[in-house]
XYZ file of C-alpha atoms in Angstrom:
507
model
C 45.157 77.168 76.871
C 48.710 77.952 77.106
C 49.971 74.163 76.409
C 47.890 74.629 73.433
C 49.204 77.770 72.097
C 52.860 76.494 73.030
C 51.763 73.036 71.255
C 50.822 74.920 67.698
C 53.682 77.357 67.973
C 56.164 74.412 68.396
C 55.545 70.634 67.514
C 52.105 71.231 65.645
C 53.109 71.443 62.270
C 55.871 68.766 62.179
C 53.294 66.239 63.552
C 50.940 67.319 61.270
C 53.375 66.979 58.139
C 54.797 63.713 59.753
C 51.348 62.248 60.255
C 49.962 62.471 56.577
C 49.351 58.897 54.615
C 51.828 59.238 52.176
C 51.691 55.775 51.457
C 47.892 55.682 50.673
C 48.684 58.902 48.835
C 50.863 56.993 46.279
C 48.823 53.831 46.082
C 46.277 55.684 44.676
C 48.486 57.514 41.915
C 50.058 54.559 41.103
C 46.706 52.599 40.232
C 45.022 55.715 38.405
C 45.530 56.012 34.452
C 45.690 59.157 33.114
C 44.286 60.351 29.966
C 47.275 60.450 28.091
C 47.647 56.640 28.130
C 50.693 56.178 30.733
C 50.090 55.692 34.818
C 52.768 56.965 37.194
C 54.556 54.105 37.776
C 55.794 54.644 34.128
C 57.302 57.654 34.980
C 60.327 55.326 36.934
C 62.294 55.847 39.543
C 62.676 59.286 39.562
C 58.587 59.808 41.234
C 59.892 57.302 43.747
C 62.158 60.326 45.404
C 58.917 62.269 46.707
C 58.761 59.441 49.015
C 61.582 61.307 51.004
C 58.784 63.136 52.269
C 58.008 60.095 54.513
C 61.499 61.194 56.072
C 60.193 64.032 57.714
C 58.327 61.672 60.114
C 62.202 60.775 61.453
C 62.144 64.493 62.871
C 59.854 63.769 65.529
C 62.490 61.805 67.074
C 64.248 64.440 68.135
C 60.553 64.793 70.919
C 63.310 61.874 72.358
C 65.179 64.954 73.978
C 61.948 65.697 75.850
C 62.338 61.757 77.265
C 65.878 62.663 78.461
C 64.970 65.834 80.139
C 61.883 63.372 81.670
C 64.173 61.064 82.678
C 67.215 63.694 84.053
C 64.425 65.421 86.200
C 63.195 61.667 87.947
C 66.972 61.202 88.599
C 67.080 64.391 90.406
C 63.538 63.959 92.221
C 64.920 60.375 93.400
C 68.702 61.610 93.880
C 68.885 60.465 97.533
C 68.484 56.672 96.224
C 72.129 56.712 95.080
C 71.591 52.642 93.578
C 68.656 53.984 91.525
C 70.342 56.960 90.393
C 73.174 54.342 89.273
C 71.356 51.529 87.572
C 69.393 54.871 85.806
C 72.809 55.928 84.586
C 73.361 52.195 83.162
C 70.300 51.887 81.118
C 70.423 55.403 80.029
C 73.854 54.155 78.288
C 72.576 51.075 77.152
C 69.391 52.655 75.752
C 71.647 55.096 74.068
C 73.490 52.226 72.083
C 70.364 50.448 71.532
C 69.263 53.495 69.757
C 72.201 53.954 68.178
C 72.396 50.712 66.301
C 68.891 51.218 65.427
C 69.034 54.108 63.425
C 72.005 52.630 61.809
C 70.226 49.146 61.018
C 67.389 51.220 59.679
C 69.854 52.848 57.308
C 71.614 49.830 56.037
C 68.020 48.704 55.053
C 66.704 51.997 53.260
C 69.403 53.181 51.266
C 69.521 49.086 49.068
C 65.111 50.255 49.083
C 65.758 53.568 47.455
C 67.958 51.425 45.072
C 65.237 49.053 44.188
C 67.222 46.324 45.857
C 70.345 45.733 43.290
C 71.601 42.211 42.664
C 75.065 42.972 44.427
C 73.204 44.700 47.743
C 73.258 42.643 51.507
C 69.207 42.149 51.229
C 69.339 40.615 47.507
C 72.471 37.825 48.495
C 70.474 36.998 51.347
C 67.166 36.973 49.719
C 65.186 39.457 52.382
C 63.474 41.474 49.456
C 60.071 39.636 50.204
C 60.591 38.442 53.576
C 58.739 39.390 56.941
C 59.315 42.816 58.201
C 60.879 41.017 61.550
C 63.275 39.114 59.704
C 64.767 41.886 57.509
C 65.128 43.832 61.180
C 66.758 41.247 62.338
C 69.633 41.011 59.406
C 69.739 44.561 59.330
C 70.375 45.100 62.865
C 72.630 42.260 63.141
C 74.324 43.661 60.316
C 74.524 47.260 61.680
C 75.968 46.107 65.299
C 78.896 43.746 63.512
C 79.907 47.350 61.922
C 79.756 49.203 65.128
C 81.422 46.727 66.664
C 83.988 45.996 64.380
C 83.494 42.255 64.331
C 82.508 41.487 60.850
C 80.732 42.369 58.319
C 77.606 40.254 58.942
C 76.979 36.870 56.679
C 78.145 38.707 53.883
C 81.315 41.095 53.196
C 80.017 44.195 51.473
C 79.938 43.446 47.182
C 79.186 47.330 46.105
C 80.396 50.913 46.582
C 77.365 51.742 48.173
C 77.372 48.950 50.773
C 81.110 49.997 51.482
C 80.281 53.585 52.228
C 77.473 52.289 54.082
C 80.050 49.831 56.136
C 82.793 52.756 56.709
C 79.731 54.795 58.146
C 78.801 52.175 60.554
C 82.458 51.546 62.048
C 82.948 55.297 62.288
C 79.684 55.525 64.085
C 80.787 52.585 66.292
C 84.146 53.788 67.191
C 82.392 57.369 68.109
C 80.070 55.263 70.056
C 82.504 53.431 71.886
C 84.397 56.617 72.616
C 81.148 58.018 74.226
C 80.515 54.863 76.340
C 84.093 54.474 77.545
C 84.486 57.957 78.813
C 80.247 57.777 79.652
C 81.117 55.030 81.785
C 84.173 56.553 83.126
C 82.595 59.249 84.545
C 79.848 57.327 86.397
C 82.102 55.349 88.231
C 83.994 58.937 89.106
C 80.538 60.232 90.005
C 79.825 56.865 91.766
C 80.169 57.642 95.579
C 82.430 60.373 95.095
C 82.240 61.406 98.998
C 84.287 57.464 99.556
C 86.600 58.019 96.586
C 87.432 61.359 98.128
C 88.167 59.687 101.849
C 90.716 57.151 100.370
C 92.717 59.964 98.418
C 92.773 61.965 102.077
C 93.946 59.072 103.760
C 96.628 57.534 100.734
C 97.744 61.803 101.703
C 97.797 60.867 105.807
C 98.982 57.336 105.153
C 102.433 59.031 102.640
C 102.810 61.941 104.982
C 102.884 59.201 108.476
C 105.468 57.312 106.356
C 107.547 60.795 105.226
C 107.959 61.686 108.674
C 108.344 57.826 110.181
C 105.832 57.951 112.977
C 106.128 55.226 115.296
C 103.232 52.776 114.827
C 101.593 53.694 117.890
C 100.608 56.859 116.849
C 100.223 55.689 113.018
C 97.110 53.662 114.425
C 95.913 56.211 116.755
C 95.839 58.242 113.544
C 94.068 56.186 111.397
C 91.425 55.193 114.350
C 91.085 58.804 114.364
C 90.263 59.212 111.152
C 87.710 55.891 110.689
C 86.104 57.301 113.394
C 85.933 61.116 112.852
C 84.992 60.107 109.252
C 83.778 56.830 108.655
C 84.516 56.159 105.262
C 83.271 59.641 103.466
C 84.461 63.184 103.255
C 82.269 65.904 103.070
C 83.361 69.628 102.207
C 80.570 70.563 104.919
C 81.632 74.321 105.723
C 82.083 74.628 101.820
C 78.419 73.401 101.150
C 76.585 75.129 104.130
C 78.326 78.630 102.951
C 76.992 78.399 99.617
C 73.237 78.058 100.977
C 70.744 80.562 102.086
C 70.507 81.540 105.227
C 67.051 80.100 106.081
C 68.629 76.693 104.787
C 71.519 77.173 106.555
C 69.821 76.978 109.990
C 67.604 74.153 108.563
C 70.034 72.173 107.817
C 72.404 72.652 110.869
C 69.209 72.240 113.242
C 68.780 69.367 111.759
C 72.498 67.797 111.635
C 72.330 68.601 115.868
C 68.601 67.580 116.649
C 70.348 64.403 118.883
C 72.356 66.716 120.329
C 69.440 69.412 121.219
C 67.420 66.524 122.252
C 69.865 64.521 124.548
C 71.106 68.299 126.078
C 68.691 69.235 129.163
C 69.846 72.622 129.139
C 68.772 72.810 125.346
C 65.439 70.865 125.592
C 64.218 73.777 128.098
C 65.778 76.667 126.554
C 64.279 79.568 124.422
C 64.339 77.757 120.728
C 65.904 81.011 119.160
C 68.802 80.735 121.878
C 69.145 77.132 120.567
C 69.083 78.026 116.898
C 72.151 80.633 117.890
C 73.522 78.258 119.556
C 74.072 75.415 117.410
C 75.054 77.608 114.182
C 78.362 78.186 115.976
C 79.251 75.126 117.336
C 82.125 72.908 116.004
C 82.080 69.093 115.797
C 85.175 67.192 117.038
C 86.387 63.545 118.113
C 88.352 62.861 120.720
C 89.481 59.289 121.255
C 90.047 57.196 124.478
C 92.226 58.507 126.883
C 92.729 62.146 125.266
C 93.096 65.132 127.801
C 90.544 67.140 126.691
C 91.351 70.091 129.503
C 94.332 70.253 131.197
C 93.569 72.146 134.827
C 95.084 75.428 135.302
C 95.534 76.482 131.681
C 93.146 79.563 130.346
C 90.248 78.200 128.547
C 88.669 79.570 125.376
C 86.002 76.917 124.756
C 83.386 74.766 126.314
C 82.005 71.265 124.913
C 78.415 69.853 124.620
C 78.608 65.643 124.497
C 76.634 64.609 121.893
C 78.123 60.719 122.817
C 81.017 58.950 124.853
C 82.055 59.419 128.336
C 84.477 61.787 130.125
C 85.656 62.212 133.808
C 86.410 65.593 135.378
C 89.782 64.884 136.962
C 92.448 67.017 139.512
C 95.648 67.359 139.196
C 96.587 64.827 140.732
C 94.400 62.369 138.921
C 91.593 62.095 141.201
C 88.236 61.662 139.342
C 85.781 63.720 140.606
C 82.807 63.068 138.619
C 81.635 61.070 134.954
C 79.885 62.934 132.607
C 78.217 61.737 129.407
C 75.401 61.953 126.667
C 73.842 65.444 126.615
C 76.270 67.160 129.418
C 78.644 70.065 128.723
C 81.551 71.034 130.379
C 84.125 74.142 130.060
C 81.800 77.140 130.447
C 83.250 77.947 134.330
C 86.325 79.828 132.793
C 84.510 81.430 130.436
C 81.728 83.051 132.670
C 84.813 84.031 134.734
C 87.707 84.199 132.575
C 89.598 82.261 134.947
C 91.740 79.656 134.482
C 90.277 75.516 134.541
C 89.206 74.406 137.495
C 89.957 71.103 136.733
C 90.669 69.015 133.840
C 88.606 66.727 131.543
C 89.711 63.135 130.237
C 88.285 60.962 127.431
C 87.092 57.701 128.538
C 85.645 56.352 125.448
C 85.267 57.959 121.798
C 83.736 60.919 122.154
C 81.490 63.045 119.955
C 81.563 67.040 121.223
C 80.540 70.349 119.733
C 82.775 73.385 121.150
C 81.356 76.835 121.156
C 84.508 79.202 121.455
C 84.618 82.180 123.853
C 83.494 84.957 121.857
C 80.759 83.247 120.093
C 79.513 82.414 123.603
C 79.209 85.724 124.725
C 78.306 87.905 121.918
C 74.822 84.628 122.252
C 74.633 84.979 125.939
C 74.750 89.415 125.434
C 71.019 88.464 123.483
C 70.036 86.006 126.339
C 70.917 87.072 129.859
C 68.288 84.582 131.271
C 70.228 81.863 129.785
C 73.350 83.135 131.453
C 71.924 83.444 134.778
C 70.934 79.427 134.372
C 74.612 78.734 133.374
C 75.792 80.694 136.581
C 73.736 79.031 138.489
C 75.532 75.628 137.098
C 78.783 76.806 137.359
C 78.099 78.172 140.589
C 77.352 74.190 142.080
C 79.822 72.704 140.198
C 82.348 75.108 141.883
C 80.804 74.132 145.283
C 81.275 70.507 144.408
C 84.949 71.241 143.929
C 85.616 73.322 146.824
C 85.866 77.036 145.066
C 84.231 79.853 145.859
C 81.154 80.099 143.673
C 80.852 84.252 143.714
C 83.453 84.369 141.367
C 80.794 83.593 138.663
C 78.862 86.639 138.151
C 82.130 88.854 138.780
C 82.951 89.877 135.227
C 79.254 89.949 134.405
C 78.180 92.334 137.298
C 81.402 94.344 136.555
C 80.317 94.755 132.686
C 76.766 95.807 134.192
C 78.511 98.184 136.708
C 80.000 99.899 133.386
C 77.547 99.868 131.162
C 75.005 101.462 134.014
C 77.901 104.414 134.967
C 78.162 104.919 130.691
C 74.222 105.869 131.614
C 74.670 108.487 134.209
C 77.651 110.249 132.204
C 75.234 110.233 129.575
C 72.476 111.861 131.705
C 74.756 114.390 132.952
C 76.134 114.767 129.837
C 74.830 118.561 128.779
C 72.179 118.309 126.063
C 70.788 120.817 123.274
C 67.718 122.661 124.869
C 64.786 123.745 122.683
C 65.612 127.086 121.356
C 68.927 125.682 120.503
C 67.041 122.408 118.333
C 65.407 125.641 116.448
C 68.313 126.793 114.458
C 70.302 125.608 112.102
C 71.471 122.375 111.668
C 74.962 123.066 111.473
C 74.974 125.439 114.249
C 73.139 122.271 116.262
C 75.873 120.279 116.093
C 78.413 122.896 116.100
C 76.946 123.735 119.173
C 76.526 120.506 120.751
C 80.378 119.635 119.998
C 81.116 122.635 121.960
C 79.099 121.553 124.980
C 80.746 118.259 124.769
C 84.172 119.491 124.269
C 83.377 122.167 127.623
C 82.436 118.649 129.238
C 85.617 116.870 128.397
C 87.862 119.978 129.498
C 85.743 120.166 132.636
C 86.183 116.243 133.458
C 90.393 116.233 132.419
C 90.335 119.467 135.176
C 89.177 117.914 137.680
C 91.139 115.042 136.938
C 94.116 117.330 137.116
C 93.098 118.635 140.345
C 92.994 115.335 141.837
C 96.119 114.523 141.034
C 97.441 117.562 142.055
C 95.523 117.434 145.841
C 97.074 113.805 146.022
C 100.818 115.111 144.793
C 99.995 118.016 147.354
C 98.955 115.114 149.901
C 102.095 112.890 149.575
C 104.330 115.942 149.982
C 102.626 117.234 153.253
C 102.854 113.748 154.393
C 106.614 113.171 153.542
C 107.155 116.836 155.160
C 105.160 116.035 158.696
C 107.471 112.352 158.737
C 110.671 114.876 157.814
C 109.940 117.207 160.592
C 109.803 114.129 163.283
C 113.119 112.849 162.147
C 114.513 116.424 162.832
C 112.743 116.705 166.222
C 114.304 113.121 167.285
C 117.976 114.427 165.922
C 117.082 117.531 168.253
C 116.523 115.385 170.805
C 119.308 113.263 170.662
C 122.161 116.476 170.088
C 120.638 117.886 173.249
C 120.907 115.337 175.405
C 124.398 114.969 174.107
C 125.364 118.451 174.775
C 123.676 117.689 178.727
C 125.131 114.893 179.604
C 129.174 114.061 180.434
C 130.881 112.837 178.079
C 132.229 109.168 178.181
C 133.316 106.443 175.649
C 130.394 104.866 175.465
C 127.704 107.368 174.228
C 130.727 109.188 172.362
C 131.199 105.287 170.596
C 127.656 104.511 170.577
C 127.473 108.260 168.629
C 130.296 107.219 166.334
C 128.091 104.119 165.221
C 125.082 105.887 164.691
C 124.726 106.135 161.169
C 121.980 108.563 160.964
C 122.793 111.167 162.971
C 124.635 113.768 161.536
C 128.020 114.437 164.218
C 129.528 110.963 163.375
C 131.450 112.930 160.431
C 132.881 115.273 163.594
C 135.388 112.531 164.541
């Protein structure tokens, strides 16, 4: 019911207009005699006009839009077939020229009708007037395609200043047209793989800016391996393009890009699905390429890899390769469970494929999952075994954050709260009150602070008194033995050396 109202409001009355027998409508006037002696064919040419009417069937050409907008919407339906999409574009252009020189054939034919077909007209020198409907086409649009085309004129140059107009029209038309299908075509081949085209302007960029700065060819083809491999051909402005879509899309698609990853990954294919979905929306793809140091041991670490594909070895120091690690393992997350510095480093063997989750992504994921940490301690904890270090170090900054946050809970309990009469008043005497209480609280906690520090000053000072007192009780000592014994050179010289006793200014 709604197509049908939409219908009448619309396209009803041009099809109904454009649908009426005209034709039959002047056979029959044309054959009729009237009573006043004359039929209508005596009137001349000028009755002939009304058969512009018939023109108005020409407007439902423009339903052709509707076959575009048909046509535009399979393209997009069938978009990931890039060759269809492409050989669409071509006959879309060549349908559009078809069309063109249609219209303009048709043209070239009616105007020489409307004249009656003059002596000096294209269809009387070539004798068309009563020939089959096909063959006048054929002229016509032969005619019409030589103009567009600027070839010729067809088998006849035009004799009349009709048939010049007419020819002018046509090679204006065809010049436009060629103007559209140039630039038409122009585009498509811009349009045409544009991820590729995009690639070879980045590397012409590397390839100038290698060149500007004369690498040495080594590292000229370690860069361009690089790139072939990181992107094979095709640039993608993938951050760009994954910003600008929802959020539920955004996971969709990301989940997607990593499902070898999450599948090849253990630790993924047994872990809470929402972990994994957190997971993977942070992580970073890089390539590394044979023989890269990935990890250097000792340095302070702020990521840890998955391997999607390739091979590394966890190395020492002093080169010794401890253990291989490939598809699906990860590596890195020791230093930051501990904050420690590598344990040991990590060395490319082939090309590898990783996705590095930085530090503080990892923990704000592993604050929402702290089953999924313990099962990463518990990794860490025998890969540190396997390398000789103690594996308690794991939970140390984890147990100490815990320690915190539980003594932030007992402040808060003793912390003095409102009591009942007090939630009774007024809302600004509430809180006025209750920033009293806490301000009493912090006084009362910087007092006792201060009388710590004063019982350990007090401390410090008895204990530097008591050690002052001895040292006066030995110099005691000492004078009174001097004082009791006979003098002789060798306590009054071994006195005289004595640099803390206070008679060796006496001599």
């Amino acid at each position: 019911m709604f197509f049908s109202k939409t219908y009448i409001k619309t396209w009803f009355i041009l099809d109904l207009v454009s649908s009426l027998p005209v034709d039959y409508f002047f056979l029959l006037l044309d054959t009729g005699d009237n009573p006043g002696g004359y039929t209508i064919a005596r009137t001349g040419r000028a009755i002939k006009i009304l058969r512009l009417v018939k023109l108005l069937s020409l407007l439902r050409l423009l339903r052709l839009s509707r076959l575009v907008r048909y046509i535009h919407q399979w393209e997009e339906r069938h978009r990931f077939l890039s060759i269809a999409s492409m050989v669409m574009r071509i006959l879309n252009l060549l349908a559009l020229i078809i069309l063109l020189a249609h219209w303009n054939g048709c043209l070239q034919f009616m105007i020489p009708m409307f004249q009656n077909f003059p002596s000096d007209c294209w269809v009387s020198l070539n004798a068309l007037q009563n020939a089959p409907w096909t063959e006048q086409y054929t002229v016509a649009l032969f005619k019409a395609l030589s103009h567009m085309l600027c070839i010729g004129y067809g088998r006849y140059p035009p004799q009349s200043y009709v048939d010049m107009w007419l020819t002018m029209l046509s090679m204006v038309i065809g010049a436009m047209g060629y103007a559209v299908t140039i630039g038409h075509v122009s585009a498509l081949v811009q349009s045409f793989d544009t991820s590729r085209r995009l690639y070879n302007e980045k590397f012409k960029q590397v390839e100038e800016y290698m060149a500007w700065r004369k690498l040495p060819r080594e590292m000229r083809n370690r860069i361009s391996d690089y790139y072939e491999h990181r992107y094979q051909g095709k640039i993608f402005h993938e951050d760009s393009i994954l910003r600008e879509l929802s959020e539920r899309l955004r996971l969709d698609v990301v989940n997607y890009n990593c499902r070898s990853l999450v599948s090849s990954v253990p630790f993924f294919s047994n872990a809470d699905p929402n972990f994994v979905s957190d997971v993977v929306t942070k992580l970073r793809f890089e390539v590394f390429q044979p023989g890269d140091q990935i990890i250097y041991e000792g340095t302070i670490g702020d990521k840890m890899y998955f391997i999607q594909e390739g091979v590394v070895d966890i190395i020492k120091s002093d080169g010794q390769v401890l253990t291989t690690l490939s598809d699906g393992s990860y590596f890195g997350e020791i230093c930051l469970l501990t904050r420690a510095k590598r344990v040991a480093g990590v060395r490319c063997v082939t090309y590898c494929n990783l996705y590095s989750l930085d530090s503080s992504q990892f923990e704000s994921v592993l604050e929402s999952y702290p089953l999924m940490r313990r099962t990463m301690e518990s990794v860490a904890a025998e890969r540190l075994n396997k390398l000789g270090k103690n594996p308690s170090i794991i939970s140390t900054r984890y147990d100490l954050k815990r320690d915190a946050a539980a003594l932030k809970d007992m402040i808060d309990r003793v912390t003095p709260q409102p009591s009942s009469d007090e939630s009774s008043q007024s809302d600004s005497s509430s809180i006025l009150s209750n920033q009293n209480k806490k301000n009493d609280f912090k006084s009362s906690l910087s007092h006792l602070h201060e009388e710590f520090k004063k019982s350990f000053i007090k401390k410090r000072s008895n204990r530097n008194r008591r050690k002052t007192s001895l040292e006066h009780k030995k110099i005691k000592n000492l004078s009174r033995n001097y004082l009791s014994a006979p003098k002789s050179n060798s306590i009054e010289n071994q006195i005289k050396k004595s640099p803390s006793t206070p008679f060796s200014s006496l001599h």
